[in-house]
PDB file of C-alpha atoms in Angstrom:
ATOM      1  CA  UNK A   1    -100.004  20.430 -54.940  1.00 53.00           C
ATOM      2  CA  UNK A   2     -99.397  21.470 -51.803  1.00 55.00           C
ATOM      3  CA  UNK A   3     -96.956  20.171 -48.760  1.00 54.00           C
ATOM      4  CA  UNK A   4     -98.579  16.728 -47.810  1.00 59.00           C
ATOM      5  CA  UNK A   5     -96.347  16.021 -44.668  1.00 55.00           C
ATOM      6  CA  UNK A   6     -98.206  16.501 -41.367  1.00 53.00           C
ATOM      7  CA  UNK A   7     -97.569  19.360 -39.170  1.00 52.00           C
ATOM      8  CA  UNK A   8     -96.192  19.228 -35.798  1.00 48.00           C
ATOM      9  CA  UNK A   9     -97.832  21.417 -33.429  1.00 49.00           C
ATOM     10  CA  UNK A  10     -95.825  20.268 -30.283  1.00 47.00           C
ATOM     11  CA  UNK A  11     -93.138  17.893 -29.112  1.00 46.00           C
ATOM     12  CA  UNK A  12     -95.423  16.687 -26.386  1.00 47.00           C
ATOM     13  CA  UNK A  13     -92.126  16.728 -24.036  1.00 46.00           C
ATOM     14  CA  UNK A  14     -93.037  19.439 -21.549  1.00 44.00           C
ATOM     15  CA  UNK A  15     -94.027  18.507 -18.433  1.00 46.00           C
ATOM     16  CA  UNK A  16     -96.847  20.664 -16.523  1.00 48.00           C
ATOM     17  CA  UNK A  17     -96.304  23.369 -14.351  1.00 49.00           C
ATOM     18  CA  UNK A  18     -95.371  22.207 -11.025  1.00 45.00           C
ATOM     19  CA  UNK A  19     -97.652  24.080  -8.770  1.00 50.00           C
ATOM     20  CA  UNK A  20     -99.402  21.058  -6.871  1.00 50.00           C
ATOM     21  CA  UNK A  21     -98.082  20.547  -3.437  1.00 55.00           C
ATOM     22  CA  UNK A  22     -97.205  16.436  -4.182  1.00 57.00           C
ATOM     23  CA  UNK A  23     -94.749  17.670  -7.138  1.00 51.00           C
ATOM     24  CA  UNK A  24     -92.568  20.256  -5.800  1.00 52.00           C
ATOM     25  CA  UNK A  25     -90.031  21.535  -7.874  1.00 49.00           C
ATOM     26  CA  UNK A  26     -86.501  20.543  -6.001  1.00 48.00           C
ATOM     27  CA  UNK A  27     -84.729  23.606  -4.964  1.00 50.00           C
ATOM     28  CA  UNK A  28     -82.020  21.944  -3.606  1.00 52.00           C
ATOM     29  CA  UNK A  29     -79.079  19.326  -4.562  1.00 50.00           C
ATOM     30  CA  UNK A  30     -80.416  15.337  -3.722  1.00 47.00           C
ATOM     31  CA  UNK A  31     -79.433  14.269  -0.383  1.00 50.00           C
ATOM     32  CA  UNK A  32     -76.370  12.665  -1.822  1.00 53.00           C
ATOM     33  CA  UNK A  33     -75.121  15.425  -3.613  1.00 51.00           C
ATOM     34  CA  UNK A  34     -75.480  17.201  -0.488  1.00 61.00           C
ATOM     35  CA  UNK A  35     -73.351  14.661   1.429  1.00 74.00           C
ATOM     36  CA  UNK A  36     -70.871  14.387  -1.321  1.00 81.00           C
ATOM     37  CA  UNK A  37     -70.592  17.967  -0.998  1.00 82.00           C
ATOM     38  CA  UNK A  38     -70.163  18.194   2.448  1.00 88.00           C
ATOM     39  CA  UNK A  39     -67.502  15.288   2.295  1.00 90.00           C
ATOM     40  CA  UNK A  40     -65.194  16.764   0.310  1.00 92.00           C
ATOM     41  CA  UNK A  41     -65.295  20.092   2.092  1.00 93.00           C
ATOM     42  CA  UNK A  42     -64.433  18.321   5.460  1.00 94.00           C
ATOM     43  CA  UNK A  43     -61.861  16.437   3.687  1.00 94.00           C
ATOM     44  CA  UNK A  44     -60.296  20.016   1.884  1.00 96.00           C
ATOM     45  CA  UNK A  45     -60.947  21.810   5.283  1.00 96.00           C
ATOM     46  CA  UNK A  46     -58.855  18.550   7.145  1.00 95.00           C
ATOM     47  CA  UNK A  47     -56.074  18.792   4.282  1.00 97.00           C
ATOM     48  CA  UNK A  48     -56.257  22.785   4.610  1.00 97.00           C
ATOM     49  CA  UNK A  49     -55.456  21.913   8.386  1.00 97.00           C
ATOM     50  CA  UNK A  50     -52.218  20.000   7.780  1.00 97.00           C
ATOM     51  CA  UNK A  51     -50.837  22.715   5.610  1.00 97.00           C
ATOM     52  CA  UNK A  52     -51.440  25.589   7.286  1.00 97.00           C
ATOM     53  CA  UNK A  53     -49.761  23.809  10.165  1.00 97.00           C
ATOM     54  CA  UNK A  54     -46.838  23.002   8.093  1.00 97.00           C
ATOM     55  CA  UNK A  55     -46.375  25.657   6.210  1.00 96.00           C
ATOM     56  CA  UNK A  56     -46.260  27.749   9.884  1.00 96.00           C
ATOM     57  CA  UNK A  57     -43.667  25.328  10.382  1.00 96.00           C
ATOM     58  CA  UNK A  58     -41.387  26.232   7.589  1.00 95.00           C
ATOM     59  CA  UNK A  59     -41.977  29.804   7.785  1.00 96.00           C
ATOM     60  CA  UNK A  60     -40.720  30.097  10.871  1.00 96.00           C
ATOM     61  CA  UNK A  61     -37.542  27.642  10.190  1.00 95.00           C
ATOM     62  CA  UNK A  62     -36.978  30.271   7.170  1.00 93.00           C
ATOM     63  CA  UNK A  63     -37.489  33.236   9.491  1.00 94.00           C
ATOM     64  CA  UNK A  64     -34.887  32.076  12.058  1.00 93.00           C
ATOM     65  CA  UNK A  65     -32.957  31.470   8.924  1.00 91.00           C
ATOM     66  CA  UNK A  66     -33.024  34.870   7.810  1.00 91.00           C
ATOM     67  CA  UNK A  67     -32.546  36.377  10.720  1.00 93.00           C
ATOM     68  CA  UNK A  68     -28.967  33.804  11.585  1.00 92.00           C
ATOM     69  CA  UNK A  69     -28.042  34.420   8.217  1.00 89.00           C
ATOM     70  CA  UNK A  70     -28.863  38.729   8.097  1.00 90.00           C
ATOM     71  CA  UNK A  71     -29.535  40.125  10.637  1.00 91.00           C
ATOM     72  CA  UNK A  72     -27.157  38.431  13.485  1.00 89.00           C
ATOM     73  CA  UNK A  73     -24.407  37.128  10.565  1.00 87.00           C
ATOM     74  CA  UNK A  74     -23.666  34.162  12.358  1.00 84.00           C
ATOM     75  CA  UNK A  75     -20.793  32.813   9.589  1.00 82.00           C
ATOM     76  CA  UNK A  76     -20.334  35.831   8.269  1.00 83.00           C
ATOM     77  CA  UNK A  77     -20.645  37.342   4.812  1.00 85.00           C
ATOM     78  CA  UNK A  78     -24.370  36.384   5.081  1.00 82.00           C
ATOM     79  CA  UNK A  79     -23.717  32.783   4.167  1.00 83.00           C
ATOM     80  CA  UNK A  80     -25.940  30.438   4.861  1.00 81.00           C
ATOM     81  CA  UNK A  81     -26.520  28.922   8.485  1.00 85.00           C
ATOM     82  CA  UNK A  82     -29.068  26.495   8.146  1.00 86.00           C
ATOM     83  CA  UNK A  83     -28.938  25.737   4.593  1.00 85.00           C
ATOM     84  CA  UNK A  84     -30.268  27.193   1.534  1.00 88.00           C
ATOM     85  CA  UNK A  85     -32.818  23.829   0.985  1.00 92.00           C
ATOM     86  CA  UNK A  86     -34.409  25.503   4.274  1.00 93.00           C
ATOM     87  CA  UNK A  87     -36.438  28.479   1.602  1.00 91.00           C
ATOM     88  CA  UNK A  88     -36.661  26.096  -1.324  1.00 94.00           C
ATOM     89  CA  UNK A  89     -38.519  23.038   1.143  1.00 95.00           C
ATOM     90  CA  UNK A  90     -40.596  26.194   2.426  1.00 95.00           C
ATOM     91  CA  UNK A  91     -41.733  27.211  -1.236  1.00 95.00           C
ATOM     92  CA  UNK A  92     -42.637  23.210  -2.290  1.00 97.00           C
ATOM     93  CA  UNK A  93     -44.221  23.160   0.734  1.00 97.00           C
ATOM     94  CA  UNK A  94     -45.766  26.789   0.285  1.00 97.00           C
ATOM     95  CA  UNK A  95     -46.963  25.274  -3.493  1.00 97.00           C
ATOM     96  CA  UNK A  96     -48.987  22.622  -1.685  1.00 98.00           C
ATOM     97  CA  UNK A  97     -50.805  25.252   0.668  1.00 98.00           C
ATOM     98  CA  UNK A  98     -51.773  27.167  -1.823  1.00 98.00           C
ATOM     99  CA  UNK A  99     -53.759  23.983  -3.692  1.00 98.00           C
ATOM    100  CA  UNK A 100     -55.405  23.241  -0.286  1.00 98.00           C
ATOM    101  CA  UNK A 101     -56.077  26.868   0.154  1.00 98.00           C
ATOM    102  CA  UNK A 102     -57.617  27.243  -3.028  1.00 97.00           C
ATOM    103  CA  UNK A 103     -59.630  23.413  -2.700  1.00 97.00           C
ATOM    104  CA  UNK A 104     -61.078  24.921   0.694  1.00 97.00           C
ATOM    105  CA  UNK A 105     -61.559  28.257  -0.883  1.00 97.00           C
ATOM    106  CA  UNK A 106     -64.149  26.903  -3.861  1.00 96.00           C
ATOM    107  CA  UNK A 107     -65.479  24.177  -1.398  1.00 95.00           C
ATOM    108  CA  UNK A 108     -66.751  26.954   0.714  1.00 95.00           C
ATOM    109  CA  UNK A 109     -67.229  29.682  -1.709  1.00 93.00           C
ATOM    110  CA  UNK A 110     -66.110  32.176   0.446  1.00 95.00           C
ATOM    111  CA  UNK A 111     -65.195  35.495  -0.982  1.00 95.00           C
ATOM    112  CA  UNK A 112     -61.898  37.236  -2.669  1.00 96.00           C
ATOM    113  CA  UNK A 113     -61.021  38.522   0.857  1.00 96.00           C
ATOM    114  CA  UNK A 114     -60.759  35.247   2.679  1.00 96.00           C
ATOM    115  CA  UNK A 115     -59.009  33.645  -0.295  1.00 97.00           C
ATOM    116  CA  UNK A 116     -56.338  36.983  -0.007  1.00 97.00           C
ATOM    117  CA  UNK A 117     -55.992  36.049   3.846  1.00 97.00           C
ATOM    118  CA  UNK A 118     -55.380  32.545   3.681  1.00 97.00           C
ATOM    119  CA  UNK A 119     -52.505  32.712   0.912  1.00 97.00           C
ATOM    120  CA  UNK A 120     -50.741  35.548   3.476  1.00 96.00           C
ATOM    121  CA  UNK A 121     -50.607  33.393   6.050  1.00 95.00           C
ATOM    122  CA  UNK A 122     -48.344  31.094   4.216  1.00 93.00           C
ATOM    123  CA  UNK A 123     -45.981  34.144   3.720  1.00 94.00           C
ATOM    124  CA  UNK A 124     -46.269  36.013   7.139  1.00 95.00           C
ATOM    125  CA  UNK A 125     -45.081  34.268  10.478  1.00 93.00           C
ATOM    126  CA  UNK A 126     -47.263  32.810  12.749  1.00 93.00           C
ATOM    127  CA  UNK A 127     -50.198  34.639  10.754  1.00 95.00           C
ATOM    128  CA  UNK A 128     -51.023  30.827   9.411  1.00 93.00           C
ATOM    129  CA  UNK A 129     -51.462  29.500  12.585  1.00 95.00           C
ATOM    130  CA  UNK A 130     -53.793  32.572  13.776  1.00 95.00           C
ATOM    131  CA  UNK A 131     -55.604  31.976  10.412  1.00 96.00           C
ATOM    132  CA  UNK A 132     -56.118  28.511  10.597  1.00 96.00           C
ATOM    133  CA  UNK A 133     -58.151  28.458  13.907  1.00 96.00           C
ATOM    134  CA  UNK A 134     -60.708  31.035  12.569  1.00 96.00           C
ATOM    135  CA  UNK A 135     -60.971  29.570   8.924  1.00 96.00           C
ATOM    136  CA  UNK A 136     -61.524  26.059  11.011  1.00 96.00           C
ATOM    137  CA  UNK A 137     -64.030  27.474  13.171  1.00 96.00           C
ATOM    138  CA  UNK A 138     -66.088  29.297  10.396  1.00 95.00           C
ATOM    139  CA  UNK A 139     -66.028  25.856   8.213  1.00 95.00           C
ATOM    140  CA  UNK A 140     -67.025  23.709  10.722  1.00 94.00           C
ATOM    141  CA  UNK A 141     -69.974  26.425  11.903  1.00 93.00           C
ATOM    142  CA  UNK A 142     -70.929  26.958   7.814  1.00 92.00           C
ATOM    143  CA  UNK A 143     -70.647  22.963   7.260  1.00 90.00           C
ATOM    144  CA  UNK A 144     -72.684  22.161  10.740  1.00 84.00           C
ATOM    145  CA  UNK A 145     -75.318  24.795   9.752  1.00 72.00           C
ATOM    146  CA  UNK A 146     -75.478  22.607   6.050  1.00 62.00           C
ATOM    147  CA  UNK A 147     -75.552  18.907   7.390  1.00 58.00           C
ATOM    148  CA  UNK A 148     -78.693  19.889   9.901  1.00 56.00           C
ATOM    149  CA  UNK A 149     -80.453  21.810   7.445  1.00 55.00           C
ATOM    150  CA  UNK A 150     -79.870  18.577   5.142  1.00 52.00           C
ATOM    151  CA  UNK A 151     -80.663  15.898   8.119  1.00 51.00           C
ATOM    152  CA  UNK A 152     -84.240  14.858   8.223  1.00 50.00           C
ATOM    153  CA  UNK A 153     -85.904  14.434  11.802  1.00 50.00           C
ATOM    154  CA  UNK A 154     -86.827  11.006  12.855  1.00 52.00           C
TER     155      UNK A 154
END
C-alpha cells in the first residue's frame, strides 16, 4: 500500500499570458472608476473652495480682534471687543478646513508640502485666500489633464 488518492498537478485557474493585442492587460481604473474618481475630487476641490473662503473670513474677524483687543486696547485691560466666541467660531470653523484640506489633499495626492501650505493658510491672514486660487487652478489643470486622457474621441 501506497497513497491511492490522485495527484493534482494544477488548479487549472491561471489564465494565459496576456501578450495578444485583443487581450490587453488594463493598466488603468474602468471608465467609471475613473469618473467616480474625478467626481469626488471636483466635489472635495468645490468643498475645499467654501472653506478656504470662510476660514479667510474668520481669520481676519479674529485678527481685527486681536489687534482691538491688544494692540489698540480699545476697553481697556485687553478685554474683549468683539467677543471671545469670535476665536472659538474661527477654530470650529478652522476644524472643518482642515477635513476639506485633507479630502482634497488624498483626492489629489499631492505631496507633504502642499498639504503643509494649505493647513497655514487657515492660520495666516489672507494667506488662504492667496492659496486657494493656486490650489484651484492646479486641480482644475491636474483634473482637466485626467478627464481628456479618460474621454474617448468620437
Amino acid at each position: 500500500g501506497g497513497d491511492e488518492r490522485p495527484r493534482r498537478v494544477g488548479c487549472g485557474t491561471m489564465s494565459p499570458p496576456h501578450d495578444r493585442e485583443d487581450d490587453p492587460v488594463p493598466t488603468e481604473l474602468p471608465p467609471t472608476a475613473q469618473d467616480s474618481t474625478t467626481r469626488s475630487a471636483w466635489a472635495a476641490l468645490g468643498r475645499y473652495r467654501v472653506m478656504a473662503f470662510v476660514t479667510g473670513g474668520w481669520l481676519l474677524l479674529l485678527t481685527l480682534e486681536l489687534v482691538l483687543k491688544y494692540v489698540v486696547d480699545v476697553n481697556g485691560g485687553h478685554r474683549p471687543v468683539l467677543g471671545v466666541w469670535v476665536a472659538m467660531v474661527h477654530g470650529w470653523v478652522y476644524v472643518a478646513y482642515l477635513v476639506t484640506v485633507f479630502l482634497l489633499w488624498t483626492r489629489m495626492r499631492w505631496g507633504l508640502g502642499r498639504l503643509a501650505a494649505m493647513v497655514l493658510a487657515g492660520v495666516v491672514p489672507f494667506m488662504s485666500f492667496v492659496l486657494e486660487r493656486r490650489v484651484h487652478r492646479d486641480a482644475v489643470a491636474e483634473l482637466g489633464d485626467l478627464e481628456s486622457r479618460t474621454t474617448v474621441a468620437p
